[in-house]
Coordinates of C-alpha atoms in Angstrom, one line a residue:
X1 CA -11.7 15.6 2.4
X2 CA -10.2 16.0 -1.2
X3 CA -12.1 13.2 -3.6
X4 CA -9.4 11.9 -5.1
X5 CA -10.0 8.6 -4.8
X6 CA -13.4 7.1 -4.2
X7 CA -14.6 4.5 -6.4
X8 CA -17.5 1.7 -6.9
X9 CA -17.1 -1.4 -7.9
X10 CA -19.3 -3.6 -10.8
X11 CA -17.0 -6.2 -11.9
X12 CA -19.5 -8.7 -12.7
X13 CA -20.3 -7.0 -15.9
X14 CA -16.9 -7.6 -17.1
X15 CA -15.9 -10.3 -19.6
X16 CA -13.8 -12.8 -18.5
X17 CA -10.1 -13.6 -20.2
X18 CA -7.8 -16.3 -19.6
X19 CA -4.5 -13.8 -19.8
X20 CA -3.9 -13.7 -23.6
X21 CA -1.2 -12.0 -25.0
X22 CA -3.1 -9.1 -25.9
X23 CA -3.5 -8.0 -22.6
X24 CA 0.4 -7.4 -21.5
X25 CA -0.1 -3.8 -22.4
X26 CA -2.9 -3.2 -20.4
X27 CA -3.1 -2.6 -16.3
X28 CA -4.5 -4.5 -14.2
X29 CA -6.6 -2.2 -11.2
X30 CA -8.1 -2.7 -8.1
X31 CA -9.7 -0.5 -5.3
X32 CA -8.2 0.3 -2.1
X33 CA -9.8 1.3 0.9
X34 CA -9.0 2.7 4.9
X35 CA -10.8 0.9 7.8
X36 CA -11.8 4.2 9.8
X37 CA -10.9 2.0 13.1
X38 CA -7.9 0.2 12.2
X39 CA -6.4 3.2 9.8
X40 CA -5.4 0.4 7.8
X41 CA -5.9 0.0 4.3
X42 CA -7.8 -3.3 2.6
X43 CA -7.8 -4.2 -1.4
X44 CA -10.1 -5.9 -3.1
X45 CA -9.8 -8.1 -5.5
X46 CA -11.9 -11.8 -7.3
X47 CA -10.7 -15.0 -6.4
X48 CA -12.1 -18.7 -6.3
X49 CA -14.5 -20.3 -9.1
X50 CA -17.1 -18.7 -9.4
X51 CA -15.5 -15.5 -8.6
X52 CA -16.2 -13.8 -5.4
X53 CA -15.3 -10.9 -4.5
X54 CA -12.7 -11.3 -1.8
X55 CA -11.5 -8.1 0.4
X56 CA -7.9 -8.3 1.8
X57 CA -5.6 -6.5 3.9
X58 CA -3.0 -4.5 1.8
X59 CA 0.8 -5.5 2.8
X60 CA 3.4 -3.6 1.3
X61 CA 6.6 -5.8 2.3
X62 CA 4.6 -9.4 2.8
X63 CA 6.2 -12.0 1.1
X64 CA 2.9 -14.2 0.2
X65 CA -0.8 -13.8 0.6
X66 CA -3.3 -15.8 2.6
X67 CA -6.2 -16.2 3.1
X68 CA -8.7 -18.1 5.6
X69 CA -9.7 -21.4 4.4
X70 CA -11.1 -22.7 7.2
X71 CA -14.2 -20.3 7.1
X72 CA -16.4 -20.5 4.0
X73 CA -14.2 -21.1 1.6
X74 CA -16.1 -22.4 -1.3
X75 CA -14.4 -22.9 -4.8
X76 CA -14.0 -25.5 -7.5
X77 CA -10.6 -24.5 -8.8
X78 CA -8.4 -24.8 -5.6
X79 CA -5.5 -27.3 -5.9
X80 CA -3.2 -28.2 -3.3
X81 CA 0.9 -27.8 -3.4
X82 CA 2.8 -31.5 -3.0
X83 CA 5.4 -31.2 -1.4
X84 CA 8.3 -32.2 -3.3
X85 CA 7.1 -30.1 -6.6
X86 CA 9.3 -27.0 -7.1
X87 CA 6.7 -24.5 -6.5
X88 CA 6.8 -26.1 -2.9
X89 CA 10.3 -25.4 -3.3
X90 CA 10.8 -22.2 -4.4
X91 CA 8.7 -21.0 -1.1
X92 CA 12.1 -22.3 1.0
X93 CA 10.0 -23.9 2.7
X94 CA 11.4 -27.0 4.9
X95 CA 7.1 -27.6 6.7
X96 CA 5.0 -30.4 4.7
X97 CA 2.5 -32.7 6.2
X98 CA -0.3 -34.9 6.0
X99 CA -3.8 -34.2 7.4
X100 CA -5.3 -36.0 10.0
X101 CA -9.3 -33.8 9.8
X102 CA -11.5 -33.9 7.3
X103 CA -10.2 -33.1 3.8
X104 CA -10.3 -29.4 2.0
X105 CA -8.8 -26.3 1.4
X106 CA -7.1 -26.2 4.2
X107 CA -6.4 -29.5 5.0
X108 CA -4.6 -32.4 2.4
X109 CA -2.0 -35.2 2.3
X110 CA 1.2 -35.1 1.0
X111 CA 0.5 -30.9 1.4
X112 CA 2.9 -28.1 1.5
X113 CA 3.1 -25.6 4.5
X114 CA 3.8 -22.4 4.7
X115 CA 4.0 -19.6 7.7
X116 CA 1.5 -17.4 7.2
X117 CA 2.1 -14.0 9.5
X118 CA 0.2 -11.1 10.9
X119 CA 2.1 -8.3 10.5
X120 CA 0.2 -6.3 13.0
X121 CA 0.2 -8.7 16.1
X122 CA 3.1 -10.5 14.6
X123 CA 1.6 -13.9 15.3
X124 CA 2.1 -16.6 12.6
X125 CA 0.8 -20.2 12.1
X126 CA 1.4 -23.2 10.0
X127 CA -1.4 -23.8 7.0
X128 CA -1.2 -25.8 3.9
X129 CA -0.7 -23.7 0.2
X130 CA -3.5 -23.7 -2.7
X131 CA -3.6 -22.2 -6.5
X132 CA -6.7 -20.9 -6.8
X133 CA -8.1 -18.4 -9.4
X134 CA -7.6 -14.7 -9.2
X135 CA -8.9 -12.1 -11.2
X136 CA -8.7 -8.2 -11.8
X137 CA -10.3 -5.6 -14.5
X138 CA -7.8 -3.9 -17.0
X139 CA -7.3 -0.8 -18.2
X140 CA -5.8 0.7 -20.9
X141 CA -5.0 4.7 -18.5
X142 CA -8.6 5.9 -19.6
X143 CA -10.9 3.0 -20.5
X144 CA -12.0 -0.3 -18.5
X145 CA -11.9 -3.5 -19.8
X146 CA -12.3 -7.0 -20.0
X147 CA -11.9 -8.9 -16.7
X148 CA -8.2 -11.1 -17.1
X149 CA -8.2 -14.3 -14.8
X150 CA -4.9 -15.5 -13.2
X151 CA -5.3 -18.9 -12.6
X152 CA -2.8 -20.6 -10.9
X153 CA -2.4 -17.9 -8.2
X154 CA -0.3 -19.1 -5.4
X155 CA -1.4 -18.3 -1.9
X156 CA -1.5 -19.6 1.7
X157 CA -4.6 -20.7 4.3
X158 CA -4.8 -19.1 7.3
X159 CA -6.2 -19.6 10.8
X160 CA -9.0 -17.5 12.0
X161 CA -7.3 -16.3 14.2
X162 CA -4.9 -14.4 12.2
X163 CA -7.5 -11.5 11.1
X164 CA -7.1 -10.3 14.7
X165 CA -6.1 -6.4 14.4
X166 CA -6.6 -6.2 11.0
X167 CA -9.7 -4.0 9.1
X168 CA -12.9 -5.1 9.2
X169 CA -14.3 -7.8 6.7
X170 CA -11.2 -8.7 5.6
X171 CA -10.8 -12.7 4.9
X172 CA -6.8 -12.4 4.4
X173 CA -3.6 -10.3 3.2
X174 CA -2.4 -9.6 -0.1
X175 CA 1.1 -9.2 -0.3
X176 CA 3.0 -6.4 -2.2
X177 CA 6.3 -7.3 -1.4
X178 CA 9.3 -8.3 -3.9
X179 CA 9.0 -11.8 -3.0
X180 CA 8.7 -13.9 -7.0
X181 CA 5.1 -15.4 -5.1
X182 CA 3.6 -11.6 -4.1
X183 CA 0.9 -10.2 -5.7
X184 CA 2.0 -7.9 -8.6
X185 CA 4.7 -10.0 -9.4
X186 CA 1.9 -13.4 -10.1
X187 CA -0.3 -10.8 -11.8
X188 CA 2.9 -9.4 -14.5
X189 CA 4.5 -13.1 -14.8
X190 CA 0.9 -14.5 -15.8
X191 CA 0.4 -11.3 -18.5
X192 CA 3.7 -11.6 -19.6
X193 CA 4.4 -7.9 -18.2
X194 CA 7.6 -6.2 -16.8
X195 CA 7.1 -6.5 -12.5
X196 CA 5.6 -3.0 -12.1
X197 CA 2.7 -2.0 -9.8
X198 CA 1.6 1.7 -8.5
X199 CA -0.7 2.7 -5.4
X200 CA -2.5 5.5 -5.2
X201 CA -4.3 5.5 -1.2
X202 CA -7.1 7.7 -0.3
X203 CA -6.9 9.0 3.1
X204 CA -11.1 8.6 3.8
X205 CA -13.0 5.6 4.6
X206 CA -16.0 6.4 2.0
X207 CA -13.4 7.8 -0.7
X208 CA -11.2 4.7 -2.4
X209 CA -7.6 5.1 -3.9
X210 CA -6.5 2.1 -6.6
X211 CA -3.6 -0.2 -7.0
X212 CA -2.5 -0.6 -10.6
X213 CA -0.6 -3.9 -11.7
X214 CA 1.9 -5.1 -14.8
X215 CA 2.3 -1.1 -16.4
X216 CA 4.5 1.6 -16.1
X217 CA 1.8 4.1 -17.0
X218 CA 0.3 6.0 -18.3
X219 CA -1.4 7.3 -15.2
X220 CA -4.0 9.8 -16.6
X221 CA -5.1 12.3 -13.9
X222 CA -7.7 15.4 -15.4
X223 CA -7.0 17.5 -17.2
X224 CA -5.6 14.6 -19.0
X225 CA -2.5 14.5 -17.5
X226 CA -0.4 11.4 -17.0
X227 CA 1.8 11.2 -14.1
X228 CA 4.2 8.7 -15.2
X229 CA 6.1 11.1 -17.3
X230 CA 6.7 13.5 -14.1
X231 CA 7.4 11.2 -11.7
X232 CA 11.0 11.6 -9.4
X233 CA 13.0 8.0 -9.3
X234 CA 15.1 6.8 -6.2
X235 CA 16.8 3.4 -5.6
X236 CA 15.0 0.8 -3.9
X237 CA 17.9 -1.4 -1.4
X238 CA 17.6 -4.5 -0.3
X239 CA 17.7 -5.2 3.4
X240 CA 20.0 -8.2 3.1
X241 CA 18.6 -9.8 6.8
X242 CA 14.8 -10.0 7.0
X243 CA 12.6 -9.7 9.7
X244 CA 9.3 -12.1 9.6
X245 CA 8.5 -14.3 12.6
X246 CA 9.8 -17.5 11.1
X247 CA 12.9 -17.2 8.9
X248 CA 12.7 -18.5 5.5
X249 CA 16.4 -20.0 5.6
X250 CA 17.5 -16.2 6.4
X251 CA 15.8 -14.9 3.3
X252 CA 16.4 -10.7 2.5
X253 CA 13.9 -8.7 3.4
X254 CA 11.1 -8.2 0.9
X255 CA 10.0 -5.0 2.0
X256 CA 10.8 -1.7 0.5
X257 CA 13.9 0.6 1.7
X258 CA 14.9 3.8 0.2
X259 CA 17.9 5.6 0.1
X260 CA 16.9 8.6 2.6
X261 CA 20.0 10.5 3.4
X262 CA 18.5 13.3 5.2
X263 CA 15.5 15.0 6.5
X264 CA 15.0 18.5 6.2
X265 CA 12.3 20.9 7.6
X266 CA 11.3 23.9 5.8
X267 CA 14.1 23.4 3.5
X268 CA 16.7 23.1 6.6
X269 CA 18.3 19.5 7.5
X270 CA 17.7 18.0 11.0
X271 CA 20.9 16.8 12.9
X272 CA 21.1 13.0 13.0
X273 CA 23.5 10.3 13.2
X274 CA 24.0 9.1 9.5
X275 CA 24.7 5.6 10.0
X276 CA 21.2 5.5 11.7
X277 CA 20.3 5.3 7.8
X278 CA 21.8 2.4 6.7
X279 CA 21.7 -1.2 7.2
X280 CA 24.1 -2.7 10.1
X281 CA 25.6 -6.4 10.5
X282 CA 21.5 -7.4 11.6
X283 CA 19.4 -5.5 9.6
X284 CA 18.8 -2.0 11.5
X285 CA 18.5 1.0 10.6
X286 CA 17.2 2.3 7.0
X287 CA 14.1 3.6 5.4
X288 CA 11.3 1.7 4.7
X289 CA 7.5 2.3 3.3
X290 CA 5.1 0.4 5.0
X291 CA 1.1 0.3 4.9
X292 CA 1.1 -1.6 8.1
X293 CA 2.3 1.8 10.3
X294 CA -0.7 4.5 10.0
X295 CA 1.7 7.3 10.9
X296 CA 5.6 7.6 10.1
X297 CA 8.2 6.4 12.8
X298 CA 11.1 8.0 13.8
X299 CA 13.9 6.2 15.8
X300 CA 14.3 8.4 19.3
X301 CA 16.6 10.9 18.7
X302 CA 16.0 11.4 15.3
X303 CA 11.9 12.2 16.2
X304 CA 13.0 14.7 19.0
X305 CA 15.4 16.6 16.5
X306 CA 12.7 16.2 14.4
X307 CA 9.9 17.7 16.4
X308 CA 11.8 20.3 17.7
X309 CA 13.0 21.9 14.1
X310 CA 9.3 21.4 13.3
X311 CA 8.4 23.5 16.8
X312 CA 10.7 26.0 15.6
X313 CA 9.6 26.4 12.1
X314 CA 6.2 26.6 13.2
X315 CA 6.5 29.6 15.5
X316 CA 8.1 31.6 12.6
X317 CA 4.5 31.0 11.3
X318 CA 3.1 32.0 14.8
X319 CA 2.1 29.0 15.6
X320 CA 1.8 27.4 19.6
X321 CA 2.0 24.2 20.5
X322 CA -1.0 23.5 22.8
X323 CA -1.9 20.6 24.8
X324 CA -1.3 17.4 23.1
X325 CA -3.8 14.2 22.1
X326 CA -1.7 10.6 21.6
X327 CA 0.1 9.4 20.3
X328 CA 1.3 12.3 18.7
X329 CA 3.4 14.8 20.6
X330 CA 2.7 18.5 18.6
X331 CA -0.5 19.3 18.4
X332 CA -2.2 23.4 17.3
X333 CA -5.1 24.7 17.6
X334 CA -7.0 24.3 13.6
X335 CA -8.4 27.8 14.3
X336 CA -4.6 29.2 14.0
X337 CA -3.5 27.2 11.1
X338 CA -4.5 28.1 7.7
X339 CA -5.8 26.4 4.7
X340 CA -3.9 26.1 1.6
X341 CA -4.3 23.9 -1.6
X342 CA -2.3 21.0 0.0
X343 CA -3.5 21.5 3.8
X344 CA -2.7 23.2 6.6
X345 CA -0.3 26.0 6.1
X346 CA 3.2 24.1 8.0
X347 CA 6.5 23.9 7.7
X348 CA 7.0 21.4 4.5
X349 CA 9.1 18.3 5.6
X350 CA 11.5 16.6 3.3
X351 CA 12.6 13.2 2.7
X352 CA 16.0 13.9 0.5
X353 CA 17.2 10.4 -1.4
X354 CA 20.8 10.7 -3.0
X355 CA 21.0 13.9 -3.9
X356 CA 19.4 17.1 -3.3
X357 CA 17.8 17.2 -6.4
X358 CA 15.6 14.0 -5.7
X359 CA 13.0 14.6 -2.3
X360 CA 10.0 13.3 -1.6
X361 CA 8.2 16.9 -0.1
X362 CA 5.6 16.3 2.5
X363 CA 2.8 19.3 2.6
X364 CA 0.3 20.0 5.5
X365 CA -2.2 17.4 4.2
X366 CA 0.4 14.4 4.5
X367 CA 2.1 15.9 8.4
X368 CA -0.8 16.8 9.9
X369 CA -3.3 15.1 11.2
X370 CA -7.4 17.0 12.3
X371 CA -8.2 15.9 15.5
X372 CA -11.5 16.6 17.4
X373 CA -11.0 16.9 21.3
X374 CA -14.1 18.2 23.5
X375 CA -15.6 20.0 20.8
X376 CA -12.3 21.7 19.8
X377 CA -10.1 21.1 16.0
X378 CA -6.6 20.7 16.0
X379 CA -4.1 19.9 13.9
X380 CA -1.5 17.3 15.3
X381 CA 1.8 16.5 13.7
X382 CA 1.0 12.8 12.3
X383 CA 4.8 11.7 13.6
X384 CA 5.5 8.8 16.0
X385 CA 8.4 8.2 18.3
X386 CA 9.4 5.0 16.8
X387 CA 11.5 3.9 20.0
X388 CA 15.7 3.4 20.6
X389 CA 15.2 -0.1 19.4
X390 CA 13.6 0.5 16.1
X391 CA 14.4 -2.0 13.8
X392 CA 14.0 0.6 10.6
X393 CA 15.4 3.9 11.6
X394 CA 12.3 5.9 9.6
X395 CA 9.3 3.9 8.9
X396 CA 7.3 6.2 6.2
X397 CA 3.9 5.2 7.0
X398 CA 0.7 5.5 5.4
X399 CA -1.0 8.4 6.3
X400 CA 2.3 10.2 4.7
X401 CA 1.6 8.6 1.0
X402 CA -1.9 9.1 0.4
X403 CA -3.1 11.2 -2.0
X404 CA 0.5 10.4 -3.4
X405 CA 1.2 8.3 -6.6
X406 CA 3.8 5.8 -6.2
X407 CA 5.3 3.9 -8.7
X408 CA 7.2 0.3 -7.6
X409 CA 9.5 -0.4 -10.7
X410 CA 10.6 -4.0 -9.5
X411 CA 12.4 -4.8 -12.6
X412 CA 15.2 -1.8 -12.2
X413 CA 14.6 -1.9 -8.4
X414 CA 13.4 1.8 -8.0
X415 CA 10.5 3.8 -6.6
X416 CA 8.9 6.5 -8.4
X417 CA 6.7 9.0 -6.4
X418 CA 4.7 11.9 -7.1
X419 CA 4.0 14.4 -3.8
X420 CA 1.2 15.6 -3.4
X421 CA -1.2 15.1 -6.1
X422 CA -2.8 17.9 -4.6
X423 CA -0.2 20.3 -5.5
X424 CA -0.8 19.3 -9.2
X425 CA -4.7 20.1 -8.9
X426 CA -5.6 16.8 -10.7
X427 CA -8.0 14.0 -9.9
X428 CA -8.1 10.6 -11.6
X429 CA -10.9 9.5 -13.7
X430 CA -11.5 6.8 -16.3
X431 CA -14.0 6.4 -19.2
X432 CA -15.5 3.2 -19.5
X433 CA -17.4 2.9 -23.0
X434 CA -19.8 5.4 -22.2
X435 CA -21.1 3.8 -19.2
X436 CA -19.8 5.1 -15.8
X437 CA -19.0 1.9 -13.8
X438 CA -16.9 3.4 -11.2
X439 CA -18.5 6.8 -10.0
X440 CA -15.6 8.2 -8.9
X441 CA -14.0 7.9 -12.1
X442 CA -16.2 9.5 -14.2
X443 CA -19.8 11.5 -14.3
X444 CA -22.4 11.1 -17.2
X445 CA -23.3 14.4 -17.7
X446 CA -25.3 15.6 -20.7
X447 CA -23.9 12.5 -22.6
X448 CA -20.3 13.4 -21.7
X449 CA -17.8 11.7 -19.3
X450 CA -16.4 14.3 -16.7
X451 CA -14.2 13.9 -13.8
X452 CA -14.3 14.9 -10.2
X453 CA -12.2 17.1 -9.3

């Protein structure tokens, strides 16, 4: 596994700031990690008074976060949501209710509701909204900082029963999406920053990737190179007809589309049906990022177009498809494939936005997936049949955009991305006042900081 990003966590050393001005020009960061079961990926970040560390499920295109109040939640900041205040308002929602248990977090009079969902067994419930603290470290790209507080961040309770399906230890979601109430757009609005946030996920379970909030950059990777001046810009669209089990009076979709206009393999487009890549009447068809799909989707015929250019490419490369391990549907023996810098040695796949100067290039270590099968390696095409009835046509999931820097520019609705940081030879690493905080940051060695590379 490359260490890229695997980090440690000591935020209770950090001073604590009440989002002054000061601090607009600084990023706010958090860890990320993969559940080894699940494949998913959780964040962590502090909430309540005192703060706790509170770990969350990472959703790219959720709307809101929540979290479960009905376990353990212990805090003397929390605030309930009347119902006819405009924050109540501005959710669109039409639930609000009295209490008829015993009063708390997740129970009050006079109370907004929300619909809090599980986007992995797409079950939602009805639960009261809270404010409640949040907090996160800054940095200023190669130093951390002071601990900044957000605290009136706007969330949801949840039910128990809603962590079914998701990673391990997890008390709720956070929510990524473009939504005014997600995550990094509470986090920029409280600092006074533009709505930007980047993700950088680690493909291992011990190794951690990081989410930075409210910056554009820079992004310093060793040798002290920052990533926000090479980054490749696309469009992000907005899916005018959303798709969460209870409509928010027929909201757009807050989840993240791109303009994919083709999809080439080893520099050579795949025949599909166009129109498969844009919206219709109800919302179908499109591209979308999602952290909620381990592997990327394919509508039908576009996967067996797809797979079969892939097949092709492969045998140029004397490559033979051997017998398969699901879901995936391509699968070689590892002792036939070679290593490279960015992976096994494949034919590259291409995600080409509006012109053929802008792709998003997918090496060996983003397709391919190791796979250990009665003793024996193999390398398996990490792509999934995503069905005739896919609601998005290409569903880029996440095992395609780790060890990828990604850029969400909210504010002039566009996605920067990276490919491979692997490619580049860099690894991220951050100084903090001589002390290294986060080990895989940084290295004291012979009273210098040093990255791992």
């Amino acid at each position: 596994m490359f260490p890229l990003f695997f980090f440690f966590f000591f935020f209770f050393s950090f001073s604590i700031l009440l989002c002054p001005p000061a601090v607009a020009q600084k990023a706010l960061v958090a860890p990320i990690q993969k559940d080894p079961d699940s494949l998913l990926y959780t964040i962590t970040v502090y909430l309540k008074t005192p703060l706790q560390p509170t770990k969350l499920h990472l959703d790219l295109g959720a709307s809101f976060t929540w979290l479960d109040c009905f376990r353990d939640y212990n805090s003397t900041s929390y605030q309930h949501i009347p119902c006819s205040s405009s924050l109540c308002t501005s959710f669109h929602s039409v639930a609000c209710g009295n209490c008829n248990d015993t009063l708390g977090p997740a129970c009050a009079n006079n109370s907004c509701f929300l619909y809090p969902e599980n986007p992995i067994t797409r079950q939602a419930t009805l639960a009261t909204a809270l404010v409640d603290s949040l907090a996160l470290p800054t940095t200023d790209g190669t130093t951390i900082g002071e601990m900044v507080i957000v605290p009136e961040f706007v969330f949801s309770c949840a039910r128990p029963f809603l962590l079914n399906g998701l990673a391990k230890e997890v008390t709720g979601l956070a929510a990524l999406g473009r939504s005014q109430h997600s995550l990094p757009v509470q986090i920029s609005d409280a600092v006074s920053s533009p709505h930007y946030f980047a993700l950088c996920l680690s493909g291992s379970s011990t190794e951690h990737g990081v989410a930075f909030f409210a910056t554009s950059g820079p992004y310093y990777f060793l040798p002290r190179v920052d990533l926000s001046k090479s980054l490749v810009y696309t469009g992000l669209l907005l899916n005018p007809v959303g798709s969460t089990v209870i409509s928010y009076n027929q909201q757009p979709s807050d989840e993240y589309y791109i303009n994919l206009t083709s999809v080439k393999v080893n520099g050579k487009p795949i025949q599909l049906n166009s129109s498969q890549l844009s919206f219709d009447e109800n919302g179908f068809g499109g591209t979308k990022l999602s952290t909620d799909t381990s592997y990327t989707t394919l509508e039908s015929s576009i996967y067996r177009a797809f797979v079969e250019a892939f097949v092709n490419e492969s045998a140029g490369l004397n490559l033979t498809v051997t017998s398969v391990v699901k879901p995936f549907d391509v699968c070689y023996q590892a002792t036939d494939v070679i290593s490279t810098r960015v992976g096994p040695g494949v034919p590259t796949v291409d995600f080409v936005m509006e012109s053929e100067d802008v792709f998003w290039r997918i090496f060996g270590w983003n397709s391919m997936v190791m796979i250990e099968r009665d003793g024996v390696d193999l390398w398996c095409l990490g792509f999934v049949d995503g069905g005739v009835n896919a609601r998005a046509s290409i569903v880029i999931g996440g095992h395609q955009m780790e060890d990828n820097l990604l850029e969400f520019d909210m504010e002039s609705k566009r996605l920067g991305f990276s490919s491979s940081l692997l490619l580049k030879g860099t690894s991220f690493y951050v100084s903090i006042k001589g002390v290294c905080r986060w080990r895989w940051w940084c290295l004291r060695n012979s009273g210098r900081t040093i990255g791992w590379q």
